[in-house]
XYZ file of C-alpha atoms in Angstrom:
387
model
C 0.014 -0.431 -0.103
C 1.304 2.923 -1.000
C 2.333 5.801 1.900
C 2.377 2.887 4.156
C 6.640 2.564 4.895
C 8.986 5.695 5.389
C 12.339 5.286 4.698
C 14.011 8.963 4.672
C 14.008 9.557 8.122
C 14.385 12.991 7.223
C 10.178 13.190 7.310
C 10.303 11.932 10.946
C 8.724 14.446 12.828
C 11.064 13.862 16.250
C 14.253 14.234 13.477
C 13.115 17.345 12.900
C 13.150 18.060 16.365
C 16.617 17.061 17.163
C 20.124 19.473 16.782
C 21.275 19.460 13.237
C 24.668 17.872 14.821
C 22.522 14.617 16.148
C 20.835 14.285 12.787
C 24.341 13.555 10.828
C 24.386 11.634 13.364
C 21.362 9.381 12.648
C 22.239 10.190 8.551
C 25.517 8.586 9.666
C 24.418 5.630 10.429
C 21.365 4.771 7.979
C 23.672 5.755 5.197
C 25.378 2.472 6.720
C 21.393 0.012 7.603
C 19.670 1.658 6.069
C 16.028 2.662 8.269
C 12.278 1.839 7.467
C 9.023 2.105 9.191
C 4.985 1.698 9.371
C 2.989 4.212 9.873
C 0.947 1.995 11.946
C 4.396 1.512 13.391
C 5.771 4.978 14.776
C 2.246 6.405 16.051
C 2.095 3.786 18.823
C 5.483 5.891 19.372
C 5.187 8.164 22.182
C 7.941 10.259 21.907
C 7.919 12.320 24.601
C 9.173 9.560 26.520
C 13.522 8.908 25.691
C 14.154 6.137 26.712
C 10.095 4.052 24.561
C 10.925 0.625 24.191
C 10.174 1.230 20.436
C 11.262 2.964 19.386
C 15.107 1.874 20.275
C 13.272 -0.789 18.361
C 13.167 0.793 15.416
C 14.723 3.608 15.026
C 18.655 3.890 14.824
C 21.099 4.851 17.226
C 24.149 6.585 17.046
C 26.429 3.313 18.906
C 25.178 1.460 15.790
C 28.552 2.363 14.433
C 30.926 0.651 16.621
C 31.989 -2.089 14.045
C 32.636 -5.167 16.813
C 30.446 -7.944 15.025
C 30.542 -9.787 13.001
C 27.609 -9.434 8.169
C 26.640 -13.495 9.110
C 27.485 -14.776 12.715
C 25.484 -17.826 11.947
C 27.529 -18.278 9.240
C 24.052 -18.456 7.288
C 26.131 -18.678 3.975
C 27.899 -22.230 4.545
C 24.079 -23.425 5.346
C 23.097 -22.691 1.092
C 22.397 -25.457 -0.898
C 20.710 -23.374 -3.526
C 20.442 -19.405 -4.003
C 18.210 -18.106 -1.169
C 18.100 -21.279 0.362
C 19.421 -22.932 3.721
C 19.572 -26.710 5.007
C 21.186 -26.084 7.528
C 19.217 -29.308 9.805
C 17.343 -32.359 8.041
C 13.846 -31.232 8.603
C 13.944 -27.488 8.373
C 14.922 -25.919 4.736
C 14.608 -21.804 5.128
C 12.999 -19.921 2.210
C 14.624 -16.322 1.563
C 11.821 -15.123 -0.223
C 12.421 -11.451 0.775
C 15.070 -8.213 1.193
C 12.717 -5.748 2.363
C 10.343 -5.413 5.926
C 8.435 -3.682 7.002
C 10.088 -2.450 9.713
C 14.063 -3.162 9.579
C 14.532 -3.860 13.327
C 17.961 -2.009 14.381
C 19.050 -4.919 17.092
C 18.221 -6.950 13.014
C 20.539 -10.081 12.475
C 20.457 -10.112 8.463
C 21.934 -6.527 7.962
C 23.988 -7.959 4.976
C 20.108 -7.942 3.189
C 20.477 -4.090 3.550
C 23.389 -3.371 2.854
C 24.346 -5.423 0.382
C 24.057 -4.918 -3.476
C 23.947 -8.238 -3.660
C 20.727 -10.177 -3.721
C 20.464 -13.000 -1.976
C 16.737 -13.545 -1.902
C 15.287 -15.934 -4.504
C 13.695 -14.698 -7.299
C 13.761 -17.724 -9.710
C 12.148 -20.759 -7.031
C 11.989 -23.608 -9.702
C 16.332 -25.037 -7.685
C 15.119 -24.055 -4.028
C 11.917 -26.078 -4.675
C 13.243 -29.038 -6.737
C 16.325 -29.552 -3.469
C 12.763 -29.680 -1.290
C 11.405 -32.220 -4.012
C 14.258 -34.138 -3.597
C 14.864 -34.193 -0.087
C 12.408 -35.928 1.853
C 13.836 -35.466 5.397
C 12.373 -32.069 4.468
C 9.678 -31.953 6.123
C 9.153 -28.477 7.577
C 9.799 -24.830 5.463
C 10.732 -22.347 6.809
C 9.141 -18.379 4.232
C 11.573 -16.155 5.973
C 13.321 -12.143 4.474
C 13.318 -9.872 5.022
C 9.512 -10.532 5.375
C 8.166 -12.696 3.542
C 4.103 -10.267 4.487
C 5.770 -7.531 2.534
C 4.929 -9.670 -1.448
C 1.812 -10.076 -2.365
C -0.521 -12.656 -1.883
C -0.191 -13.715 -5.564
C 2.927 -14.111 -4.568
C 2.687 -15.696 -1.854
C 0.725 -17.929 -3.291
C 2.818 -19.361 -5.956
C 4.609 -20.794 -3.634
C 2.870 -21.212 -0.883
C 1.128 -23.821 -3.681
C 3.862 -25.206 -4.659
C 5.041 -26.070 -1.067
C 2.023 -27.470 -0.082
C 2.195 -30.046 -3.637
C 4.997 -32.157 -2.555
C 4.567 -34.530 -0.354
C 7.167 -35.352 3.218
C 6.408 -31.556 3.914
C 3.591 -30.790 6.234
C 4.428 -27.520 7.484
C 4.847 -24.200 6.208
C 6.408 -21.728 8.612
C 6.117 -17.684 7.976
C 8.624 -15.633 9.795
C 6.668 -13.009 10.036
C 6.911 -9.142 12.292
C 4.100 -7.824 9.968
C 1.325 -8.266 13.191
C 3.954 -5.962 14.827
C 4.818 -3.963 11.591
C 2.026 -3.498 10.088
C -1.117 -5.630 10.809
C -2.965 -3.988 8.444
C -1.509 -6.345 5.538
C -2.952 -8.726 7.274
C -6.646 -7.428 7.914
C -6.895 -5.682 4.895
C -6.477 -8.692 2.619
C -9.604 -10.687 2.719
C -7.146 -13.352 0.300
C -4.292 -13.818 2.749
C -6.932 -15.344 4.998
C -8.360 -16.886 2.147
C -4.294 -18.686 1.302
C -3.778 -19.949 5.391
C -7.553 -21.092 5.434
C -6.868 -22.935 2.108
C -3.460 -24.476 3.416
C -3.566 -24.902 7.017
C -5.560 -28.527 6.535
C -6.081 -31.576 8.029
C -2.020 -33.190 7.145
C -0.693 -29.043 5.903
C -0.522 -26.595 8.420
C 0.961 -22.749 8.586
C 2.913 -21.540 11.513
C 3.003 -18.502 11.713
C 6.132 -17.723 13.560
C 5.866 -13.494 14.709
C 8.497 -11.486 17.119
C 6.568 -9.260 19.033
C 9.659 -8.028 21.328
C 7.164 -6.348 23.169
C 3.953 -5.876 24.997
C 3.260 -2.581 24.065
C 3.838 -3.397 20.788
C 0.596 -5.846 20.384
C -1.524 -3.014 18.971
C -5.096 -3.730 19.165
C -4.729 -3.828 15.243
C -2.716 -6.752 16.144
C -5.596 -9.085 18.191
C -7.353 -7.713 15.375
C -5.328 -9.589 13.029
C -4.498 -12.775 15.409
C -7.639 -13.352 15.370
C -8.045 -13.398 11.216
C -5.457 -15.971 11.708
C -6.503 -17.780 14.598
C -9.596 -18.469 12.613
C -8.287 -19.419 9.058
C -5.913 -22.686 10.513
C -3.113 -21.303 11.530
C -0.744 -21.731 14.709
C 0.882 -18.929 15.911
C 4.000 -18.606 17.964
C 5.640 -15.917 19.049
C 9.734 -15.475 19.185
C 12.375 -12.735 20.261
C 15.775 -12.108 20.978
C 16.728 -10.605 24.137
C 17.350 -6.400 23.769
C 18.598 -4.128 25.773
C 16.173 -1.317 26.502
C 13.850 -2.638 24.977
C 12.938 -6.579 26.879
C 15.926 -6.510 29.283
C 13.615 -6.131 32.087
C 11.861 -9.454 33.781
C 8.053 -7.777 35.093
C 8.712 -6.695 31.258
C 8.669 -10.608 29.567
C 6.606 -11.462 31.923
C 4.204 -9.221 30.708
C 5.262 -9.628 26.803
C 5.084 -13.574 27.567
C 1.307 -13.414 29.093
C -0.354 -11.331 26.650
C 0.852 -13.223 24.478
C -0.737 -16.361 25.845
C -3.745 -14.790 26.229
C -3.859 -14.657 22.567
C -3.559 -17.620 22.371
C 0.336 -17.378 20.889
C 2.781 -19.944 22.623
C 6.421 -18.753 23.305
C 8.940 -20.681 20.889
C 11.485 -19.346 21.201
C 13.656 -16.944 23.984
C 17.387 -15.877 21.482
C 20.044 -13.890 22.708
C 20.636 -11.143 20.507
C 23.531 -12.631 17.464
C 26.705 -10.338 17.630
C 25.887 -8.782 13.834
C 27.974 -5.816 13.204
C 26.600 -2.904 14.326
C 24.149 -4.170 17.197
C 26.722 -4.423 20.673
C 24.227 -2.016 21.998
C 21.096 -3.761 21.894
C 23.241 -6.816 23.509
C 23.116 -8.689 27.185
C 25.504 -11.029 28.465
C 24.675 -14.241 28.115
C 24.086 -15.040 31.923
C 21.901 -12.434 32.232
C 19.514 -12.544 29.482
C 18.860 -16.090 30.785
C 18.199 -14.682 34.351
C 15.654 -11.849 32.976
C 14.107 -15.091 31.383
C 13.584 -17.782 34.345
C 13.310 -14.623 36.043
C 9.901 -13.474 34.347
C 8.895 -17.813 33.572
C 8.352 -16.734 38.400
C 5.348 -14.559 37.156
C 3.929 -16.904 35.304
C 1.072 -18.971 34.321
C 2.703 -22.683 33.008
C 1.309 -21.591 29.113
C 2.719 -18.307 28.791
C 6.579 -19.784 29.984
C 7.054 -22.418 27.053
C 10.099 -20.347 25.595
C 13.786 -22.018 25.749
C 16.057 -19.943 26.079
C 18.924 -20.164 22.564
C 21.815 -18.672 21.248
C 21.554 -20.031 17.206
C 25.163 -19.926 16.606
C 27.318 -21.169 13.538
C 26.904 -25.000 14.497
C 23.174 -24.832 16.033
C 21.360 -23.979 18.482
C 22.879 -23.987 21.949
C 20.652 -23.570 24.746
C 21.253 -22.608 27.885
C 19.475 -24.543 30.184
C 21.106 -24.187 33.640
C 23.435 -22.011 35.583
C 24.818 -22.118 39.621
C 27.203 -20.120 41.622
C 30.059 -20.604 38.999
C 29.140 -22.649 35.758
C 26.166 -22.254 32.864
C 24.816 -26.069 31.216
C 23.747 -25.891 27.311
C 23.542 -28.555 25.008
C 22.757 -27.936 21.370
C 18.542 -28.597 20.940
C 19.543 -28.769 16.967
C 22.700 -29.466 15.187
C 24.627 -29.067 12.410
C 26.565 -32.403 12.639
C 23.718 -35.215 13.841
C 26.939 -36.050 15.935
C 26.144 -33.049 18.676
C 22.851 -32.991 18.670
C 21.774 -33.498 21.632
C 25.228 -33.522 23.308
C 25.677 -31.461 26.784
C 28.055 -28.524 27.775
C 29.402 -27.236 31.062
C 31.553 -23.997 31.495
C 32.810 -21.925 33.765
C 30.437 -18.835 34.554
C 31.463 -15.436 32.486
C 29.112 -12.457 33.133
C 30.290 -11.113 30.859
C 30.132 -13.398 27.830
C 27.389 -12.322 25.227
C 28.059 -15.397 22.549
C 28.499 -19.245 22.795
C 32.153 -18.545 21.642
C 32.971 -16.292 24.506
C 32.942 -19.742 26.599
C 35.000 -22.805 26.517
C 32.430 -25.201 26.799
C 33.573 -28.656 28.453
C 31.157 -31.959 27.757
C 30.128 -34.632 30.280
C 32.214 -37.885 29.411
C 35.918 -36.479 28.205
C 37.531 -36.889 30.778
C 37.073 -35.413 34.812
C 34.731 -32.593 35.596
C 34.957 -32.538 39.268
C 35.977 -28.396 38.785
C 33.006 -28.006 37.360
C 30.016 -29.237 39.141
C 30.318 -28.805 42.403
C 29.617 -25.807 43.940
C 31.710 -25.766 46.876
C 35.522 -25.893 46.752
C 36.430 -28.322 43.570
C 38.897 -29.062 45.129
C 37.742 -30.931 47.818
C 35.745 -33.517 45.368
C 38.511 -35.989 44.877
C 36.122 -38.751 43.084
C 36.432 -38.425 39.447
C 32.793 -37.569 38.071
C 32.002 -39.441 34.880
C 28.781 -39.506 32.215
Protein backbone atom coordinates (compact mmCIF):
# COMPACT_ATOMS: atom_id res chain seq x y z
CA UNK A 1 0.00 0.00 0.00
CA UNK A 2 1.45 3.30 -1.11
CA UNK A 3 2.42 5.56 1.77
CA UNK A 4 2.34 2.76 4.34
CA UNK A 5 6.10 2.74 4.83
CA UNK A 6 8.61 5.54 5.43
CA UNK A 7 12.25 5.09 4.45
CA UNK A 8 13.41 8.72 4.73
CA UNK A 9 14.19 9.44 8.35
CA UNK A 10 14.20 13.21 7.69
CA UNK A 11 10.40 12.99 7.30
CA UNK A 12 9.95 11.93 10.93
CA UNK A 13 8.87 14.91 13.09
CA UNK A 14 11.01 13.66 15.98
CA UNK A 15 14.09 13.71 13.75
CA UNK A 16 13.26 17.24 12.66
CA UNK A 17 13.16 18.34 16.32
CA UNK A 18 16.73 17.19 16.99
CA UNK A 19 19.83 19.35 16.95
CA UNK A 20 21.65 19.51 13.64
CA UNK A 21 24.63 17.58 15.08
CA UNK A 22 22.29 14.80 16.24
CA UNK A 23 20.63 14.68 12.84
CA UNK A 24 23.98 14.38 11.10
CA UNK A 25 24.99 11.55 13.41
CA UNK A 26 21.79 9.63 12.67
CA UNK A 27 22.18 10.16 8.93
CA UNK A 28 25.60 8.54 9.20
CA UNK A 29 23.89 5.50 10.70
CA UNK A 30 21.20 5.28 8.03
CA UNK A 31 23.80 5.51 5.28
CA UNK A 32 25.16 2.21 6.55
CA UNK A 33 22.04 0.57 7.99
CA UNK A 34 18.84 1.84 6.31
CA UNK A 35 15.76 3.12 8.12
CA UNK A 36 12.30 1.76 7.38
CA UNK A 37 9.12 1.96 9.44
CA UNK A 38 5.37 1.71 8.96
CA UNK A 39 3.04 4.56 9.84
CA UNK A 40 1.16 2.19 12.15
CA UNK A 41 4.27 1.35 14.16
CA UNK A 42 5.41 4.96 14.38
CA UNK A 43 1.98 5.86 15.80
CA UNK A 44 2.56 3.49 18.75
CA UNK A 45 5.71 5.32 19.91
CA UNK A 46 5.64 7.84 22.75
CA UNK A 47 8.09 10.32 21.24
CA UNK A 48 8.19 12.31 24.49
CA UNK A 49 9.64 9.32 26.31
CA UNK A 50 13.41 9.18 25.69
CA UNK A 51 13.37 5.51 26.72
CA UNK A 52 10.36 4.39 24.69
CA UNK A 53 11.06 0.71 23.86
CA UNK A 54 9.41 0.78 20.45
CA UNK A 55 11.49 3.78 19.44
CA UNK A 56 14.51 1.76 20.54
CA UNK A 57 13.43 -1.08 18.21
CA UNK A 58 12.93 1.01 15.06
CA UNK A 59 14.83 4.30 15.40
CA UNK A 60 18.57 4.47 14.64
CA UNK A 61 21.19 4.91 17.35
CA UNK A 62 24.70 6.33 16.82
CA UNK A 63 26.06 3.33 18.72
CA UNK A 64 25.31 1.21 15.65
CA UNK A 65 28.36 2.72 14.00
CA UNK A 66 30.55 0.43 16.09
CA UNK A 67 32.00 -2.10 13.68
CA UNK A 68 32.24 -4.83 16.31
CA UNK A 69 30.54 -8.01 15.15
CA UNK A 70 30.07 -10.13 12.06
CA UNK A 71 28.00 -9.61 8.94
CA UNK A 72 26.91 -13.26 9.18
CA UNK A 73 27.32 -14.37 12.81
CA UNK A 74 25.55 -17.71 12.33
CA UNK A 75 27.49 -18.46 9.13
CA UNK A 76 24.31 -18.91 7.11
CA UNK A 77 26.41 -18.85 3.96
CA UNK A 78 27.81 -22.25 4.92
CA UNK A 79 24.34 -23.81 4.81
CA UNK A 80 23.10 -22.21 1.58
CA UNK A 81 22.35 -25.06 -0.82
CA UNK A 82 20.57 -23.09 -3.53
CA UNK A 83 20.34 -19.35 -4.10
CA UNK A 84 18.03 -18.15 -1.31
CA UNK A 85 17.65 -21.59 0.28
CA UNK A 86 19.37 -22.79 3.45
CA UNK A 87 19.38 -26.33 4.81
CA UNK A 88 21.09 -26.48 8.19
CA UNK A 89 18.97 -29.02 10.08
CA UNK A 90 17.65 -32.19 8.41
CA UNK A 91 13.94 -31.51 8.88
CA UNK A 92 13.87 -27.79 8.08
CA UNK A 93 14.78 -25.64 5.10
CA UNK A 94 14.80 -21.85 5.16
CA UNK A 95 13.58 -19.96 2.09
CA UNK A 96 14.67 -16.30 1.80
CA UNK A 97 11.80 -14.82 -0.21
CA UNK A 98 12.34 -11.12 0.37
CA UNK A 99 15.00 -8.62 1.36
CA UNK A 100 12.46 -6.04 2.55
CA UNK A 101 10.51 -5.78 5.79
CA UNK A 102 7.62 -3.79 7.21
CA UNK A 103 10.28 -2.13 9.36
CA UNK A 104 13.98 -2.61 9.88
CA UNK A 105 14.76 -3.68 13.44
CA UNK A 106 17.92 -1.94 14.54
CA UNK A 107 19.22 -5.23 15.96
CA UNK A 108 18.49 -7.28 12.82
CA UNK A 109 20.84 -10.26 12.48
CA UNK A 110 20.54 -10.25 8.66
CA UNK A 111 21.62 -6.66 8.13
CA UNK A 112 23.69 -7.88 5.21
CA UNK A 113 20.45 -8.21 3.22
CA UNK A 114 19.90 -4.47 3.52
CA UNK A 115 23.57 -3.54 3.05
CA UNK A 116 24.58 -5.64 0.03
CA UNK A 117 23.95 -4.82 -3.59
CA UNK A 118 24.00 -8.52 -4.49
CA UNK A 119 20.61 -10.04 -3.75
CA UNK A 120 20.53 -13.11 -1.53
CA UNK A 121 16.80 -13.68 -1.89
CA UNK A 122 15.03 -15.81 -4.49
CA UNK A 123 13.51 -14.65 -7.76
CA UNK A 124 13.49 -17.99 -9.60
CA UNK A 125 12.04 -20.55 -7.21
CA UNK A 126 12.53 -23.59 -9.45
CA UNK A 127 15.98 -24.74 -8.19
CA UNK A 128 15.07 -24.31 -4.52
CA UNK A 129 11.74 -26.11 -4.90
CA UNK A 130 13.52 -28.88 -6.79
CA UNK A 131 15.96 -29.27 -3.91
CA UNK A 132 13.12 -29.56 -1.39
CA UNK A 133 11.35 -32.15 -3.56
CA UNK A 134 14.54 -34.20 -3.77
CA UNK A 135 15.18 -34.12 -0.01
CA UNK A 136 12.44 -36.14 1.60
CA UNK A 137 13.81 -35.51 5.08
CA UNK A 138 12.58 -31.90 4.82
CA UNK A 139 9.20 -31.75 6.54
CA UNK A 140 9.20 -28.03 7.48
CA UNK A 141 9.89 -25.07 5.22
CA UNK A 142 10.37 -21.64 6.78
CA UNK A 143 9.55 -18.69 4.54
CA UNK A 144 11.71 -15.84 5.73
CA UNK A 145 13.73 -12.88 4.50
CA UNK A 146 13.31 -9.96 5.08
CA UNK A 147 9.60 -10.46 5.63
CA UNK A 148 7.60 -12.71 3.28
CA UNK A 149 4.44 -10.68 3.94
CA UNK A 150 5.97 -7.68 2.21
CA UNK A 151 5.22 -9.68 -0.97
CA UNK A 152 1.81 -9.70 -2.61
CA UNK A 153 -0.65 -12.45 -1.82
CA UNK A 154 -0.60 -13.82 -5.41
CA UNK A 155 3.19 -14.08 -5.10
CA UNK A 156 2.90 -15.93 -1.80
CA UNK A 157 0.13 -18.15 -3.14
CA UNK A 158 2.39 -19.37 -5.93
CA UNK A 159 5.14 -20.39 -3.50
CA UNK A 160 2.83 -21.90 -0.88
CA UNK A 161 0.88 -23.91 -3.45
CA UNK A 162 4.12 -25.36 -4.80
CA UNK A 163 5.20 -26.35 -1.29
CA UNK A 164 1.77 -27.83 -0.51
CA UNK A 165 2.15 -30.12 -3.51
CA UNK A 166 5.27 -31.73 -2.00
CA UNK A 167 4.06 -34.75 -0.04
CA UNK A 168 6.78 -34.80 2.61
CA UNK A 169 6.34 -31.11 3.52
CA UNK A 170 3.84 -31.05 6.38
CA UNK A 171 4.52 -27.60 7.81
CA UNK A 172 4.99 -24.24 6.12
CA UNK A 173 6.24 -21.57 8.49
CA UNK A 174 5.97 -17.86 7.74
CA UNK A 175 8.47 -15.77 9.71
CA UNK A 176 6.99 -12.29 9.97
CA UNK A 177 6.90 -9.18 12.13
CA UNK A 178 3.92 -7.76 10.25
CA UNK A 179 1.62 -8.53 13.18
CA UNK A 180 3.53 -5.79 15.00
CA UNK A 181 4.75 -3.57 12.17
CA UNK A 182 1.71 -3.50 9.89
CA UNK A 183 -1.25 -5.67 10.97
CA UNK A 184 -3.28 -3.97 8.23
CA UNK A 185 -1.37 -6.15 5.76
CA UNK A 186 -3.42 -9.01 7.22
CA UNK A 187 -6.70 -7.42 8.25
CA UNK A 188 -7.00 -5.56 4.94
CA UNK A 189 -6.37 -8.54 2.68
CA UNK A 190 -9.16 -11.16 2.65
CA UNK A 191 -7.30 -13.04 -0.09
CA UNK A 192 -4.40 -13.66 2.29
CA UNK A 193 -6.78 -14.98 4.95
CA UNK A 194 -8.31 -17.26 2.30
CA UNK A 195 -4.83 -18.51 1.39
CA UNK A 196 -4.14 -19.40 5.03
CA UNK A 197 -7.49 -21.15 5.29
CA UNK A 198 -6.89 -23.16 2.11
CA UNK A 199 -3.36 -24.11 3.16
CA UNK A 200 -3.84 -25.15 6.78
CA UNK A 201 -5.66 -28.47 6.63
CA UNK A 202 -5.55 -31.81 8.42
CA UNK A 203 -2.20 -32.96 7.05
CA UNK A 204 -0.65 -29.57 6.21
CA UNK A 205 -0.27 -26.71 8.66
CA UNK A 206 0.66 -23.05 8.38
CA UNK A 207 2.65 -21.73 11.31
CA UNK A 208 3.09 -17.98 11.77
CA UNK A 209 6.42 -17.31 13.47
CA UNK A 210 5.59 -13.92 15.00
CA UNK A 211 8.15 -11.44 16.30
CA UNK A 212 6.74 -9.46 19.22
CA UNK A 213 9.60 -8.03 21.28
CA UNK A 214 7.60 -5.89 23.72
CA UNK A 215 4.00 -6.03 24.98
CA UNK A 216 3.31 -2.51 23.66
CA UNK A 217 3.67 -3.89 20.12
CA UNK A 218 0.53 -6.00 20.61
CA UNK A 219 -1.88 -3.27 19.57
CA UNK A 220 -5.67 -3.60 19.09
CA UNK A 221 -4.99 -3.87 15.35
CA UNK A 222 -2.50 -6.66 16.06
CA UNK A 223 -5.06 -8.51 18.16
CA UNK A 224 -7.59 -8.29 15.32
CA UNK A 225 -5.03 -9.71 12.85
CA UNK A 226 -4.09 -12.49 15.28
CA UNK A 227 -7.74 -13.52 15.62
CA UNK A 228 -8.29 -13.59 11.85
CA UNK A 229 -5.23 -15.78 11.29
CA UNK A 230 -6.22 -18.17 14.06
CA UNK A 231 -9.78 -18.46 12.75
CA UNK A 232 -8.31 -19.27 9.34
CA UNK A 233 -6.42 -22.19 10.88
CA UNK A 234 -2.93 -20.75 11.37
CA UNK A 235 -0.93 -21.69 14.45
CA UNK A 236 0.93 -18.67 15.84
CA UNK A 237 4.04 -18.85 17.99
CA UNK A 238 6.39 -16.05 19.03
CA UNK A 239 10.11 -15.55 19.19
CA UNK A 240 12.12 -12.60 20.43
CA UNK A 241 15.70 -11.77 21.26
CA UNK A 242 16.58 -10.19 24.60
CA UNK A 243 17.27 -6.56 23.68
CA UNK A 244 18.87 -3.95 25.89
CA UNK A 245 16.45 -1.10 26.47
CA UNK A 246 13.48 -3.07 25.15
CA UNK A 247 12.77 -6.22 27.15
CA UNK A 248 15.84 -6.73 29.37
CA UNK A 249 13.58 -6.54 32.39
CA UNK A 250 11.84 -9.54 33.98
CA UNK A 251 8.59 -7.62 34.53
CA UNK A 252 8.42 -6.57 30.88
CA UNK A 253 9.33 -10.04 29.66
CA UNK A 254 6.67 -11.58 31.92
CA UNK A 255 4.11 -9.10 30.62
CA UNK A 256 5.03 -10.07 27.06
CA UNK A 257 4.75 -13.80 27.77
CA UNK A 258 1.38 -13.36 29.48
CA UNK A 259 -0.08 -11.05 26.84
CA UNK A 260 0.95 -13.52 24.13
CA UNK A 261 -0.60 -16.45 25.96
CA UNK A 262 -3.84 -14.50 26.48
CA UNK A 263 -4.03 -14.24 22.66
CA UNK A 264 -3.41 -17.96 22.24
CA UNK A 265 0.19 -17.46 21.07
CA UNK A 266 2.81 -19.79 22.46
CA UNK A 267 6.18 -18.22 23.42
CA UNK A 268 8.54 -20.37 21.36
CA UNK A 269 12.12 -19.08 21.47
CA UNK A 270 13.87 -16.36 23.44
CA UNK A 271 17.10 -15.69 21.59
CA UNK A 272 20.40 -14.27 22.65
CA UNK A 273 20.90 -11.26 20.37
CA UNK A 274 23.38 -12.32 17.70
CA UNK A 275 26.70 -10.47 17.47
CA UNK A 276 25.94 -8.93 14.10
CA UNK A 277 27.88 -5.87 13.03
CA UNK A 278 26.35 -2.78 14.68
CA UNK A 279 24.38 -4.80 17.26
CA UNK A 280 26.60 -4.59 20.32
CA UNK A 281 24.61 -1.75 21.92
CA UNK A 282 21.49 -3.95 21.84
CA UNK A 283 23.01 -7.08 23.35
CA UNK A 284 22.69 -8.26 26.94
CA UNK A 285 25.18 -10.70 28.52
CA UNK A 286 24.14 -14.33 28.09
CA UNK A 287 23.80 -15.10 31.78
CA UNK A 288 21.79 -11.96 32.45
CA UNK A 289 19.48 -12.83 29.53
CA UNK A 290 18.92 -16.28 31.00
CA UNK A 291 18.19 -14.82 34.44
CA UNK A 292 15.74 -12.29 32.96
CA UNK A 293 13.78 -15.02 31.21
CA UNK A 294 13.61 -17.34 34.19
CA UNK A 295 12.76 -14.56 36.62
CA UNK A 296 9.94 -13.65 34.26
CA UNK A 297 8.80 -17.28 34.30
CA UNK A 298 8.11 -17.01 38.03
CA UNK A 299 5.30 -14.57 37.21
CA UNK A 300 3.72 -16.75 34.51
CA UNK A 301 1.48 -19.76 34.22
CA UNK A 302 2.79 -22.85 32.53
CA UNK A 303 1.24 -21.92 29.18
CA UNK A 304 3.10 -18.60 29.18
CA UNK A 305 6.53 -20.06 29.93
CA UNK A 306 7.15 -22.58 27.18
CA UNK A 307 9.98 -20.65 25.52
CA UNK A 308 13.54 -21.95 25.36
CA UNK A 309 16.55 -19.65 25.67
CA UNK A 310 18.65 -20.17 22.56
CA UNK A 311 21.86 -18.98 20.92
CA UNK A 312 21.59 -19.52 17.15
CA UNK A 313 25.23 -20.37 16.71
CA UNK A 314 26.91 -21.46 13.47
CA UNK A 315 27.05 -25.01 14.86
CA UNK A 316 23.41 -25.14 15.90
CA UNK A 317 20.83 -23.91 18.36
CA UNK A 318 22.59 -23.92 21.73
CA UNK A 319 20.13 -23.92 24.60
CA UNK A 320 21.11 -22.61 28.02
CA UNK A 321 19.47 -25.03 30.45
CA UNK A 322 20.82 -23.92 33.82
CA UNK A 323 23.33 -22.06 35.95
CA UNK A 324 24.80 -22.28 39.41
CA UNK A 325 27.17 -19.95 41.28
CA UNK A 326 30.06 -20.54 38.92
CA UNK A 327 28.90 -22.74 36.04
CA UNK A 328 26.61 -22.45 33.05
CA UNK A 329 25.01 -25.55 31.52
CA UNK A 330 24.15 -25.85 27.83
CA UNK A 331 22.97 -28.42 25.29
CA UNK A 332 22.39 -28.53 21.56
CA UNK A 333 18.67 -28.15 20.94
CA UNK A 334 19.42 -28.45 17.21
CA UNK A 335 22.78 -29.23 15.66
CA UNK A 336 24.26 -28.82 12.19
CA UNK A 337 26.41 -31.89 12.87
CA UNK A 338 24.19 -34.81 13.97
CA UNK A 339 27.00 -35.94 16.29
CA UNK A 340 26.48 -32.77 18.33
CA UNK A 341 22.73 -33.19 18.76
CA UNK A 342 21.74 -33.19 22.44
CA UNK A 343 25.38 -32.77 23.48
CA UNK A 344 25.54 -31.47 27.05
CA UNK A 345 28.15 -28.82 27.82
CA UNK A 346 29.41 -27.15 30.96
CA UNK A 347 31.48 -24.00 31.25
CA UNK A 348 32.77 -21.68 33.92
CA UNK A 349 30.49 -18.71 34.43
CA UNK A 350 31.46 -15.63 32.42
CA UNK A 351 29.20 -12.68 33.32
CA UNK A 352 30.66 -10.68 30.42
CA UNK A 353 29.95 -13.34 27.76
CA UNK A 354 27.59 -12.23 25.02
CA UNK A 355 27.84 -15.26 22.73
CA UNK A 356 28.63 -18.96 22.79
CA UNK A 357 32.15 -18.28 21.51
CA UNK A 358 32.92 -16.39 24.72
CA UNK A 359 32.77 -19.67 26.65
CA UNK A 360 35.05 -22.70 26.70
CA UNK A 361 32.51 -25.48 27.13
CA UNK A 362 33.49 -28.82 28.54
CA UNK A 363 31.57 -31.91 27.39
CA UNK A 364 30.95 -34.47 30.16
CA UNK A 365 32.11 -37.95 29.28
CA UNK A 366 35.36 -36.88 27.66
CA UNK A 367 37.32 -36.54 30.88
CA UNK A 368 37.17 -35.52 34.56
CA UNK A 369 34.65 -32.85 35.46
CA UNK A 370 35.41 -32.40 39.16
CA UNK A 371 36.08 -28.68 38.76
CA UNK A 372 32.89 -27.98 36.83
CA UNK A 373 29.91 -29.34 38.72
CA UNK A 374 30.24 -28.36 42.33
CA UNK A 375 29.46 -25.08 44.03
CA UNK A 376 31.87 -25.72 46.87
CA UNK A 377 35.65 -25.85 46.49
CA UNK A 378 36.30 -28.26 43.57
CA UNK A 379 39.46 -29.47 45.28
CA UNK A 380 37.30 -30.92 48.07
CA UNK A 381 35.97 -33.52 45.64
CA UNK A 382 38.63 -36.24 45.25
CA UNK A 383 36.94 -38.60 42.85
CA UNK A 384 36.48 -38.31 39.09
CA UNK A 385 32.88 -37.91 37.90
CA UNK A 386 32.05 -39.05 34.39
CA UNK A 387 28.85 -39.36 32.43
